[in-house]
Tab-separated table of C-alpha atoms and ligand atoms in Angstrom:
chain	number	residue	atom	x	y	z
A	29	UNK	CA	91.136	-22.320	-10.778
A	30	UNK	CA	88.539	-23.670	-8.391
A	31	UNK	CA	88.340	-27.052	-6.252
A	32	UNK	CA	85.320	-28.983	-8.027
A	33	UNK	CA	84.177	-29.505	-4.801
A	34	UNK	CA	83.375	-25.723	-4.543
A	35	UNK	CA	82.695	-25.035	-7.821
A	36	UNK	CA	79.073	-24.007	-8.484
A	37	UNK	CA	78.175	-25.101	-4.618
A	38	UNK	CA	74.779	-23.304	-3.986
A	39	UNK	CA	74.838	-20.743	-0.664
A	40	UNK	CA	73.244	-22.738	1.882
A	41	UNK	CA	69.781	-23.382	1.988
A	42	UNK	CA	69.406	-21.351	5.444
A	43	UNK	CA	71.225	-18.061	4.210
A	44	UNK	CA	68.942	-18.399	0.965
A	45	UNK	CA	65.644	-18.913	2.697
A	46	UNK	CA	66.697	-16.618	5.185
A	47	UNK	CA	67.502	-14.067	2.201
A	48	UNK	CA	63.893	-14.866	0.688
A	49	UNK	CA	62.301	-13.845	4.323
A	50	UNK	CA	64.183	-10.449	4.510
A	51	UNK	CA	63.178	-9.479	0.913
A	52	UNK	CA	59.194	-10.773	1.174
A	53	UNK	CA	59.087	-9.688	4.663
A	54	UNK	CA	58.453	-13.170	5.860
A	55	UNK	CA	57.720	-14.987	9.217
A	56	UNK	CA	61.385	-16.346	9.160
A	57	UNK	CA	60.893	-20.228	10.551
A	58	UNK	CA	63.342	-21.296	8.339
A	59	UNK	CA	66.849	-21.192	9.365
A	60	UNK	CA	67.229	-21.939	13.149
A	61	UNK	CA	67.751	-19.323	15.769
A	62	UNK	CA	65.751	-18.291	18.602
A	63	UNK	CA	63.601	-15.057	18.371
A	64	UNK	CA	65.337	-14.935	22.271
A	65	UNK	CA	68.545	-12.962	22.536
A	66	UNK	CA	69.676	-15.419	24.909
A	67	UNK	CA	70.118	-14.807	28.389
A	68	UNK	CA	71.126	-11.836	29.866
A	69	UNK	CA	73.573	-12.830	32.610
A	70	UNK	CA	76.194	-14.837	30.407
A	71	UNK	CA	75.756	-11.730	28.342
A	72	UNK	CA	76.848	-9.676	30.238
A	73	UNK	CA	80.114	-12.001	31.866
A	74	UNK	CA	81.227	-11.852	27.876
A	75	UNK	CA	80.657	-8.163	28.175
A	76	UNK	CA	82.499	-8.046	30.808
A	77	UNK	CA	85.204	-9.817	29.481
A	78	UNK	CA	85.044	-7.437	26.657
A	79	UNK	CA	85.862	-4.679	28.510
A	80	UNK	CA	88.127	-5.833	31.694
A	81	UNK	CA	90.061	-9.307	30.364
A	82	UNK	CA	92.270	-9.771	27.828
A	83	UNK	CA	91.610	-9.424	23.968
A	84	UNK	CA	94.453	-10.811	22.914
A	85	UNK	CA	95.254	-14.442	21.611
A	86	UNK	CA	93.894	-16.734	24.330
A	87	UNK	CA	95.592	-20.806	24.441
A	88	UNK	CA	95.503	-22.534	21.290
A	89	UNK	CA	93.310	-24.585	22.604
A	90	UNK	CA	90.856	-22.822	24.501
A	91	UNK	CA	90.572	-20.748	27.858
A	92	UNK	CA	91.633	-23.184	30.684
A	93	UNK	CA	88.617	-22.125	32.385
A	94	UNK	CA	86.021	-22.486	29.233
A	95	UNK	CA	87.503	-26.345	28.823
A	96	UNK	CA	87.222	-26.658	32.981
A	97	UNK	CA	83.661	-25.789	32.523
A	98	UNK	CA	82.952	-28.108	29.543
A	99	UNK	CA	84.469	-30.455	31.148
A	100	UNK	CA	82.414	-30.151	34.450
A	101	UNK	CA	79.109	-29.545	32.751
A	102	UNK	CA	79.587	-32.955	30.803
A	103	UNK	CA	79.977	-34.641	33.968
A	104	UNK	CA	77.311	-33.346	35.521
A	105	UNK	CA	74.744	-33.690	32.917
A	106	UNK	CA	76.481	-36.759	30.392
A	107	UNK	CA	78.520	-38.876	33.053
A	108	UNK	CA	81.636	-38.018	31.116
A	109	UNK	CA	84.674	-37.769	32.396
A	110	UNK	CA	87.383	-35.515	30.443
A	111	UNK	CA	90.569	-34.021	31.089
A	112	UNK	CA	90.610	-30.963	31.101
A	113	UNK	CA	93.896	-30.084	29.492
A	114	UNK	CA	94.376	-33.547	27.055
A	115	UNK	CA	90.414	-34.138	25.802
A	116	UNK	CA	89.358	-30.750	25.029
A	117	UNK	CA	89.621	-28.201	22.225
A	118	UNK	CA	87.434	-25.005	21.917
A	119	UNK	CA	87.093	-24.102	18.057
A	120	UNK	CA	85.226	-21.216	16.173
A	121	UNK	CA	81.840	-22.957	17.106
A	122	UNK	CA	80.922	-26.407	15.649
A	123	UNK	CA	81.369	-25.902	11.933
A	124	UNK	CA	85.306	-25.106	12.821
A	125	UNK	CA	85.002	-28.406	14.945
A	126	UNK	CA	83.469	-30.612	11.777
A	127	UNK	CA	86.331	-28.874	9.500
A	128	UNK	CA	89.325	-29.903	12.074
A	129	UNK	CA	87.813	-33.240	12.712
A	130	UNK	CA	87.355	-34.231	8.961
A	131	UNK	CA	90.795	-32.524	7.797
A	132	UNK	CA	92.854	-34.278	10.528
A	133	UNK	CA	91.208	-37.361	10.789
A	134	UNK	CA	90.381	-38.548	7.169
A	135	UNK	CA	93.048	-39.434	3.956
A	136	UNK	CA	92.155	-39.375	0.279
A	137	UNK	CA	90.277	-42.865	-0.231
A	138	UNK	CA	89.014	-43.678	3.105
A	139	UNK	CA	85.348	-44.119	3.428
A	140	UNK	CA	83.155	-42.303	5.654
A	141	UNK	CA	79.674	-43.476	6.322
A	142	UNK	CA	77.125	-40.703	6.632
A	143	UNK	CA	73.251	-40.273	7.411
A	144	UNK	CA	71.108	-38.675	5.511
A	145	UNK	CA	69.408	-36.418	5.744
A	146	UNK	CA	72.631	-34.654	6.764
A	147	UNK	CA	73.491	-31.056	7.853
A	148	UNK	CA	74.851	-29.252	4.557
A	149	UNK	CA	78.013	-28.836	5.992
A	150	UNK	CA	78.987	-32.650	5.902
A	151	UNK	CA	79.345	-33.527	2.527
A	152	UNK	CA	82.063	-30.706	1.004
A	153	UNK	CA	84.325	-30.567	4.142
A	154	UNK	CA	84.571	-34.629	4.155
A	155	UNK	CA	85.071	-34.390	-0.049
A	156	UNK	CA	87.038	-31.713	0.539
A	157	UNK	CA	89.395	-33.792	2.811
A	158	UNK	CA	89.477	-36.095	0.416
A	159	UNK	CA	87.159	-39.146	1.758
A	160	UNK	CA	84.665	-41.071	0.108
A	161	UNK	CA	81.331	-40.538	1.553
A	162	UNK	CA	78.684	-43.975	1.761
A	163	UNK	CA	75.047	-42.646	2.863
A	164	UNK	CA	72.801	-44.339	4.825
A	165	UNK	CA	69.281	-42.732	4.122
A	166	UNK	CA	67.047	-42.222	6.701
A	167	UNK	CA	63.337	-42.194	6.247
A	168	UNK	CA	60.116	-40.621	8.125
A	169	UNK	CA	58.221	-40.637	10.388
A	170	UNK	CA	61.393	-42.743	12.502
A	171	UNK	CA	64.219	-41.683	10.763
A	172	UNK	CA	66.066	-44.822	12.027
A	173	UNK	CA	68.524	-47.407	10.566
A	174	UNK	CA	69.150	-50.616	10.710
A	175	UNK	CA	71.411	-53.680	10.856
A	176	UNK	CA	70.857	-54.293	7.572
A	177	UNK	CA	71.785	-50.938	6.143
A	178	UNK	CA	74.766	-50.259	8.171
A	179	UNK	CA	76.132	-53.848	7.045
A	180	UNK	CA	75.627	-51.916	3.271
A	181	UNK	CA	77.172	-49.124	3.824
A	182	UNK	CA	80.153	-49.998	5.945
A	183	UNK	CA	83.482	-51.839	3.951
A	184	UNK	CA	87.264	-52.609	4.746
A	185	UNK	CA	87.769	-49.350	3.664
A	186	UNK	CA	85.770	-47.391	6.385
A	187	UNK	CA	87.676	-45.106	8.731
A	188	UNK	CA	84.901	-42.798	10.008
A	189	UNK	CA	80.945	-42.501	10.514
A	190	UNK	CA	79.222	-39.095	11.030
A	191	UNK	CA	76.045	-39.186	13.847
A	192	UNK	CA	74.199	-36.139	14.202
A	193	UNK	CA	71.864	-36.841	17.431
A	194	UNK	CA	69.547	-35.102	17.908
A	195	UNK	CA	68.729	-35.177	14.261
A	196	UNK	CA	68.784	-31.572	12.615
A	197	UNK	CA	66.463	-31.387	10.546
A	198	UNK	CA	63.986	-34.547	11.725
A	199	UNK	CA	64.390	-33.250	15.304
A	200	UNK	CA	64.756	-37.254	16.365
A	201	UNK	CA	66.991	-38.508	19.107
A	202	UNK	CA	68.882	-41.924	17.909
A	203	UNK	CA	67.737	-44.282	20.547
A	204	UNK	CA	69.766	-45.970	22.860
A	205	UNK	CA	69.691	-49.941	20.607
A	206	UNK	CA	70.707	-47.723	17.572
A	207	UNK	CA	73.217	-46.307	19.347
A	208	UNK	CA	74.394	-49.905	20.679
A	209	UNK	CA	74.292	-51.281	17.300
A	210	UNK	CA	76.470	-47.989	15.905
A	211	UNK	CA	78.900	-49.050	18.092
A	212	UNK	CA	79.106	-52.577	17.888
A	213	UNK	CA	80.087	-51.946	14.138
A	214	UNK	CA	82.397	-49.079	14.944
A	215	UNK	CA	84.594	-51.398	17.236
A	216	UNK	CA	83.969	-54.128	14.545
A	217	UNK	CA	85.401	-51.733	11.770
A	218	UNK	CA	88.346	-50.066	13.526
A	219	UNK	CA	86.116	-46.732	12.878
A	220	UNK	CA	86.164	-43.500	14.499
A	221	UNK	CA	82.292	-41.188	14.902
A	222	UNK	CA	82.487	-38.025	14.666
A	223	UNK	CA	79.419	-37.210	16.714
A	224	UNK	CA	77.673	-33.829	16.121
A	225	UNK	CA	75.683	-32.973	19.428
A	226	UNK	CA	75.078	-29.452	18.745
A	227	UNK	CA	71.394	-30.020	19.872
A	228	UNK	CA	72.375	-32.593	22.937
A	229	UNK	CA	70.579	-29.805	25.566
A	230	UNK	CA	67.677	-29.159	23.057
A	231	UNK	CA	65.450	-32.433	24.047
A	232	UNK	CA	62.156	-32.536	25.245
A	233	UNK	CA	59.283	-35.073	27.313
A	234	UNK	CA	62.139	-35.812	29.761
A	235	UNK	CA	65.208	-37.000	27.820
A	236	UNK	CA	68.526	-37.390	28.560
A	237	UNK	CA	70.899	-36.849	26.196
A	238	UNK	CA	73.138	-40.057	25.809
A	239	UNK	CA	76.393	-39.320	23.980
A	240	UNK	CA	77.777	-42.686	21.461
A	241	UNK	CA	81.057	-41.987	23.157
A	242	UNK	CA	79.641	-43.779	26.587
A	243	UNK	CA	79.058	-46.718	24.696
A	244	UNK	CA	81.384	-50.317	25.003
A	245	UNK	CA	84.411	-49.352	22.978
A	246	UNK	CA	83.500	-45.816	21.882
A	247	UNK	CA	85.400	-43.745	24.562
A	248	UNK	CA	89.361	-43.791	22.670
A	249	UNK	CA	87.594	-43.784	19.452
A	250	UNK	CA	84.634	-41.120	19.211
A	251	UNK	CA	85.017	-37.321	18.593
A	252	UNK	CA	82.096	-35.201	20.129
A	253	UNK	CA	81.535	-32.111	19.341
A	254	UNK	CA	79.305	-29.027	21.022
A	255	UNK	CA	78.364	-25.752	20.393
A	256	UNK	CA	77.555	-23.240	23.051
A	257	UNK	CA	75.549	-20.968	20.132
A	258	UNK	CA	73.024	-24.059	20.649
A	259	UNK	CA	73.616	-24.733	24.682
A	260	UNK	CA	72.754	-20.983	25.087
A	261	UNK	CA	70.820	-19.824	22.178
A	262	UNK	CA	72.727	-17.822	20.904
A	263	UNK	CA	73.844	-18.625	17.412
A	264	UNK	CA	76.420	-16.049	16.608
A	265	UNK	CA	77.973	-17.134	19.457
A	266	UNK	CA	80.004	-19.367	17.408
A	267	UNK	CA	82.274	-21.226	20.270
A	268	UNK	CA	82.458	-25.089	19.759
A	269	UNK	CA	84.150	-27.897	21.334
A	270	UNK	CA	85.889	-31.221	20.206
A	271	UNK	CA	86.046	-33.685	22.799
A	272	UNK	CA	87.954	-36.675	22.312
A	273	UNK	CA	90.782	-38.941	24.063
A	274	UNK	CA	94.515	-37.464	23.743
A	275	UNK	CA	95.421	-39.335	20.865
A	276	UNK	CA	92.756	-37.834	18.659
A	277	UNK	CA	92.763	-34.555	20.302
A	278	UNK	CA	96.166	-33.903	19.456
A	279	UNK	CA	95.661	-34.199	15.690
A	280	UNK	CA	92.470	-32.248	16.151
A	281	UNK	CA	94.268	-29.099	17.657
A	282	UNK	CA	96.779	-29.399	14.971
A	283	UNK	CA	94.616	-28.790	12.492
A	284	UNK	CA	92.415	-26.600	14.284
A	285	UNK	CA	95.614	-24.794	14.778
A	286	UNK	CA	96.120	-24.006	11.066
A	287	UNK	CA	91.941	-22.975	10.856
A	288	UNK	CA	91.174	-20.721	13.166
A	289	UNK	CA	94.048	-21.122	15.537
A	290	UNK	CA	91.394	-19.593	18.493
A	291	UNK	CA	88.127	-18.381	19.786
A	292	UNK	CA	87.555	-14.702	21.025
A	293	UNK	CA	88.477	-15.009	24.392
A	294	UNK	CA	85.296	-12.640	25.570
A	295	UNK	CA	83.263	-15.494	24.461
A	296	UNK	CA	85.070	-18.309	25.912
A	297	UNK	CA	84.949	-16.343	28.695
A	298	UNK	CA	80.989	-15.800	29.026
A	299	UNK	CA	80.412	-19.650	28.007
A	300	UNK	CA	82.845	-20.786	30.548
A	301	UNK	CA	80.686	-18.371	33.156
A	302	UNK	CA	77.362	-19.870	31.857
A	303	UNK	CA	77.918	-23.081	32.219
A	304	UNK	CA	79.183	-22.652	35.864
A	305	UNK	CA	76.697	-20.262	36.882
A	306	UNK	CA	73.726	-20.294	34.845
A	307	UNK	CA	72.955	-24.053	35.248
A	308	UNK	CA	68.765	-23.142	35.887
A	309	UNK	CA	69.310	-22.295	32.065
A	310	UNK	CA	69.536	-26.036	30.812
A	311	UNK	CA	66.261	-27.046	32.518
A	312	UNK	CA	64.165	-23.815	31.925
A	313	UNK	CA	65.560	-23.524	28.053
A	314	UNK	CA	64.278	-27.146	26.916
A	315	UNK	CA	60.631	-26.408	28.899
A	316	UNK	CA	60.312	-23.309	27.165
A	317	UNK	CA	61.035	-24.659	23.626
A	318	UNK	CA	58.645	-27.830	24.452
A	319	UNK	CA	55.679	-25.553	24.865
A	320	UNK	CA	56.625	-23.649	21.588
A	321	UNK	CA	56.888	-27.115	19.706
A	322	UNK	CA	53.641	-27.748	21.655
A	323	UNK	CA	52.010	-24.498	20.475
A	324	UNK	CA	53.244	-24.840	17.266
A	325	UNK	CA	51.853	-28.306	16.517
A	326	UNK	CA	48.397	-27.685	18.358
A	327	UNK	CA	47.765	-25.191	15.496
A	328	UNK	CA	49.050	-26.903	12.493
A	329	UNK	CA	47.124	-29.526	13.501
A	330	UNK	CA	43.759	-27.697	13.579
A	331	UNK	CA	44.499	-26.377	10.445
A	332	UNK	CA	45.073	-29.888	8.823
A	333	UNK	CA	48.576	-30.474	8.563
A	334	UNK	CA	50.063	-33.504	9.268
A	335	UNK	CA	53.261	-32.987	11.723
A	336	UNK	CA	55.652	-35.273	12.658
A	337	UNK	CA	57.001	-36.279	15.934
A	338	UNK	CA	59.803	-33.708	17.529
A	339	UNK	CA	61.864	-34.913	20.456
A	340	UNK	CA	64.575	-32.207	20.156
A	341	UNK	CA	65.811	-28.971	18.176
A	342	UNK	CA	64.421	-26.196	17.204
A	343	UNK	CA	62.360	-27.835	14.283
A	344	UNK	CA	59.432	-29.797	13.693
A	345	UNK	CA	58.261	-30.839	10.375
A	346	UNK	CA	55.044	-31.121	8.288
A	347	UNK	CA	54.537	-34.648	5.602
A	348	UNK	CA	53.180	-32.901	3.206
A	349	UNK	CA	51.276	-35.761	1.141
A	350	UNK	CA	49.525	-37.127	4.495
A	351	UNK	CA	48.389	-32.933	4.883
A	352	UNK	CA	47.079	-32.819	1.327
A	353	UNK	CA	48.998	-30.664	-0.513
A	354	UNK	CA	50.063	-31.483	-3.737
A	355	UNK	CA	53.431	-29.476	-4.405
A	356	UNK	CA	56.765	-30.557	-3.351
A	357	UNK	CA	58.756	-29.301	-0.424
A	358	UNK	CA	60.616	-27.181	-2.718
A	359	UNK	CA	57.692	-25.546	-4.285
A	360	UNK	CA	55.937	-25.470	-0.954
A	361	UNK	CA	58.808	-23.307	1.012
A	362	UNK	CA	58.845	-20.829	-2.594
A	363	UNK	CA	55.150	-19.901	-2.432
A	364	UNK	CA	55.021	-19.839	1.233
A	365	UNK	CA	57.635	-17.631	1.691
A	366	UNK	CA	56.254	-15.380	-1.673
A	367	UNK	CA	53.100	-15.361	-1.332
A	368	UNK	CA	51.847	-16.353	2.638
A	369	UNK	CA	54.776	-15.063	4.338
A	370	UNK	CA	56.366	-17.527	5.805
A	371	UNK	CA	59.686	-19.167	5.303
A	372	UNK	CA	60.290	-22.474	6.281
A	373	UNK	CA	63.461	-25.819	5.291
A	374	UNK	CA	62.357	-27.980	2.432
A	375	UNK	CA	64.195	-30.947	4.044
A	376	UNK	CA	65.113	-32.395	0.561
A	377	UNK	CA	68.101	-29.579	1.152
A	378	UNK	CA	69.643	-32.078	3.458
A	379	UNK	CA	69.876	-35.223	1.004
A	380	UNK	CA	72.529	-35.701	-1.790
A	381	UNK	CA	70.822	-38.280	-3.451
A	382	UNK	CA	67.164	-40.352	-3.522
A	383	UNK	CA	65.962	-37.064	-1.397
A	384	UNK	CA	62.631	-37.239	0.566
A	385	UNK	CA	60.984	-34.784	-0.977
A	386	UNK	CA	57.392	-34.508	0.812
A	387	UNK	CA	58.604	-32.592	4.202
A	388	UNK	CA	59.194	-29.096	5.482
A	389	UNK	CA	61.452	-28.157	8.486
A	390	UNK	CA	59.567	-25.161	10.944
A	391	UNK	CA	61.381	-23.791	13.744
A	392	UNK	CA	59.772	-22.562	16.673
A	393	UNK	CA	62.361	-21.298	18.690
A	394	UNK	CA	60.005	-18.210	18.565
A	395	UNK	CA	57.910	-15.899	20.647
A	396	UNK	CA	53.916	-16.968	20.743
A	397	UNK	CA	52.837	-14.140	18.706
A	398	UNK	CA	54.816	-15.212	15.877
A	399	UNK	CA	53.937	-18.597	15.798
A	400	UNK	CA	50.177	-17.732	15.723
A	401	UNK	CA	50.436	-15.416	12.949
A	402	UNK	CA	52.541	-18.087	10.947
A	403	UNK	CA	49.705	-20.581	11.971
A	404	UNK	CA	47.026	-18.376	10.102
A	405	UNK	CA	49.495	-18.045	7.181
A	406	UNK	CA	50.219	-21.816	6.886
A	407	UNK	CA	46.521	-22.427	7.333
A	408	UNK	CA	46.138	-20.465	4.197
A	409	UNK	CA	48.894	-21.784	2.261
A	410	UNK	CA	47.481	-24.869	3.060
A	411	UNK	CA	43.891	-24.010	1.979
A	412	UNK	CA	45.716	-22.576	-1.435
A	413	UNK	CA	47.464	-26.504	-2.146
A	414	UNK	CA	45.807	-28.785	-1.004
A	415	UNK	CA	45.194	-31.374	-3.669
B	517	LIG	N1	75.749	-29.107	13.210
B	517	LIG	C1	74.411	-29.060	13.211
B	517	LIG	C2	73.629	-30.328	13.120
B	517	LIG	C3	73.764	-27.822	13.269
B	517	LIG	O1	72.435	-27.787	13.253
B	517	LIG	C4	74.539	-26.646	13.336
B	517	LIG	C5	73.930	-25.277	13.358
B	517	LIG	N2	72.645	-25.188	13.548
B	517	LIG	C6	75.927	-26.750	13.357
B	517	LIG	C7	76.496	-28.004	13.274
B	517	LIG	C8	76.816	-25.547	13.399
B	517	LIG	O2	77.013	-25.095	14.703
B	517	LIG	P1	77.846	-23.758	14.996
B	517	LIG	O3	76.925	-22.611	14.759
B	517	LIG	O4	78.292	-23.889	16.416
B	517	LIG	O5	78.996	-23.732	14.035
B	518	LIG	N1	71.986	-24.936	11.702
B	518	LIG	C1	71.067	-23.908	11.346
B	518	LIG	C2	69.801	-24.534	10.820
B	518	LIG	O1	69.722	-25.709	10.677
B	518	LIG	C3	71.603	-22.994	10.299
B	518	LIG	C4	73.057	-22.735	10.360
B	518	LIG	C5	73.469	-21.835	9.230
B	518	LIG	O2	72.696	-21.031	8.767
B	518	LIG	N2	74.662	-22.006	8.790
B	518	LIG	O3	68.883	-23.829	10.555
């Protein structure tokens, strides 16, 4: 009756912990959203839209003005150059994107070389499409690969690798040689990346978000997608995008076609506005979220945890071992969120095999308040397990 790849699959780690925080009562910095409503002004252009445009099926493909902006913005701030009306598609926010991409661009049988650890929508969608999926695991504190490992886990057979940069849940950026080296053994392997960027305008200490598709040989043979619930913070926003040359963009549409077929237009609409007149946004959102991260940290830190390095996201995440505490990140997140009050990402959720099982994913996309009083909770969950 049921696809085995959907039979018995667990609810997602975020809607569970997320479940757990409603029912204890919980500090919720587990799954990722901003305590923020977002800001007012594109609000109120999709309210406007709402109420004076059009409600009814907008292009296939996305508002002409919506892929004009995403266009635009991705020159301004990437050094991309796409066309408008051949390179773009808006889906049902990112997750649509991943679906289309995987569905159109993968047969049964084809390999597809993944990192993990890897956002939990990966894995069923590119089973579900029928590929074969070869991980690459990723380790802390760097969560980097290597020559060595990519020369393991790529074959004749490869058609696709999956990059998620910056890295939800490590909150790493790939650097730029890892990016090279990505892309010397795409072009070697005929390959296509399907690069998830969700988090490209969510980087901190003065990044710059460098796309793979800029690299030698990437630009007819890389899919990017974004997601405007992460440009604006506002993640039930879900409007995505798939950018890629015309070639692949016309078997993406087709199948995002068949998913979703489009976006509500109100939305389109208040992205499109957003990202033409709300451009402050993109320099005053990232500064903000550094001084959470920065808040965040200070006071795990004086209360003896161990935190790792976050360059971008929402997250940052505590080694658990190097903080003291004996229980695994699994146990960890169950007694925090039951008995301190806070919920927070065992990261093993994002591994399908060997996981790393000694760190926990915090976000603090939240208001100063909140993460104080989760500070004084952790500190006592701490206090509680440590070894
Ligand atoms: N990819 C990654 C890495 C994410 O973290 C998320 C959501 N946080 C998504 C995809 C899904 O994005 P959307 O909400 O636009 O579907
Ligand atoms: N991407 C979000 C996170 O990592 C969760 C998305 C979801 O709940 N589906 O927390």
């Amino acid at each position: 009756m049921v696809h085995p790849v959907f039979d018995n699959l667990p609810t997602t780690i975020f809607e569970r912990m997320s479940g757990l925080a409603r029912q204890h009562g919980a500090i919720n910095l587990g799954q990722g959203f901003p305590d923020d409503q977002g800001p007012l002004p594109v609000r109120e252009a999709a309210a406007r839209a709402l109420i004076e445009g059009s409600n009814q099926y907008p292009p296939m493909r996305g508002l002409p003005a919506l892929r004009a902006a995403v266009a635009e913005h991705y020159g301004r701030t990437q050094d991309l150059t796409l066309d408008p009306e051949t390179e773009i598609t808006v889906t049902s926010g990112a997750t649509e994107a991943l679906a289309a991409a995987f569905l159109s661009l993968i047969s049964p049988g084809d390999e597809v070389v993944l990192f993990q650890p890897l956002y939990d929508a990966y894995l069923p969608l590119v089973r579900r499409a029928g590929g074969v999926p070869r991980l690459v695991s990723l380790k802390p504190p760097h969560w980097r690969f290597d020559r060595e490992r990519l020369e393991a886990a790529f074959s004749p057979r490869t058609r696709m690798v999956v990059l998620n940069s910056p890295l939800n849940p490590a909150g790493v950026v790939t650097p730029d040689e890892d990016l090279a080296l990505l892309a010397e053994f795409c072009v070697r392997h005929d390959v296509v990346a399907v690069c998830d960027e969700v988090w490209e305008a969510v980087v901190f200490d003065g990044r710059r978000h460098r796309p793979l598709m800029t690299f030698p040989g990437m630009r007819e043979r890389t899919v990017k997608i974004g997601s405007a619930g992460k440009l604006f913070g506002m993640t039930g926003w879900k409007v995505g995008f798939l950018c890629a040359a015309p070639p692949l963009t016309r078997a993406l549409a087709a199948a995002h076609q068949f998913l979703t077929f489009t976006t509500p237009p109100n939305l389109q609409a208040g992205v499109a506005w957003g990202l033409e007149h709300h451009r402050a946004w993109f320099d005053e959102m990232p500064a903000a979220l550094q001084r959470s991260r920065d808040r965040l940290t200070a006071g795990l830190r004086a209360a003896g945890y161990v935190v790792l390095e976050s360059q971008g996201t929402y997250f940052l995440n505590v080694d658990l071992v190097a903080s003291g505490i004996a229980e695994n990140d699994v146990a960890f997140c169950e007694r925090c969120v039951t008995d301190f009050g806070v919920a927070a990402i065992p990261v093993s959720a994002f591994f399908a095999e060997d996981a790393v099982t000694t760190v926990v994913r915090l976000c603090f996309a939240k208001t100063d308040a909140t993460l104080d009083t989760a500070v004084q909770r952790l500190a006592a969950a701490r206090e509680a397990m440590t070894a």
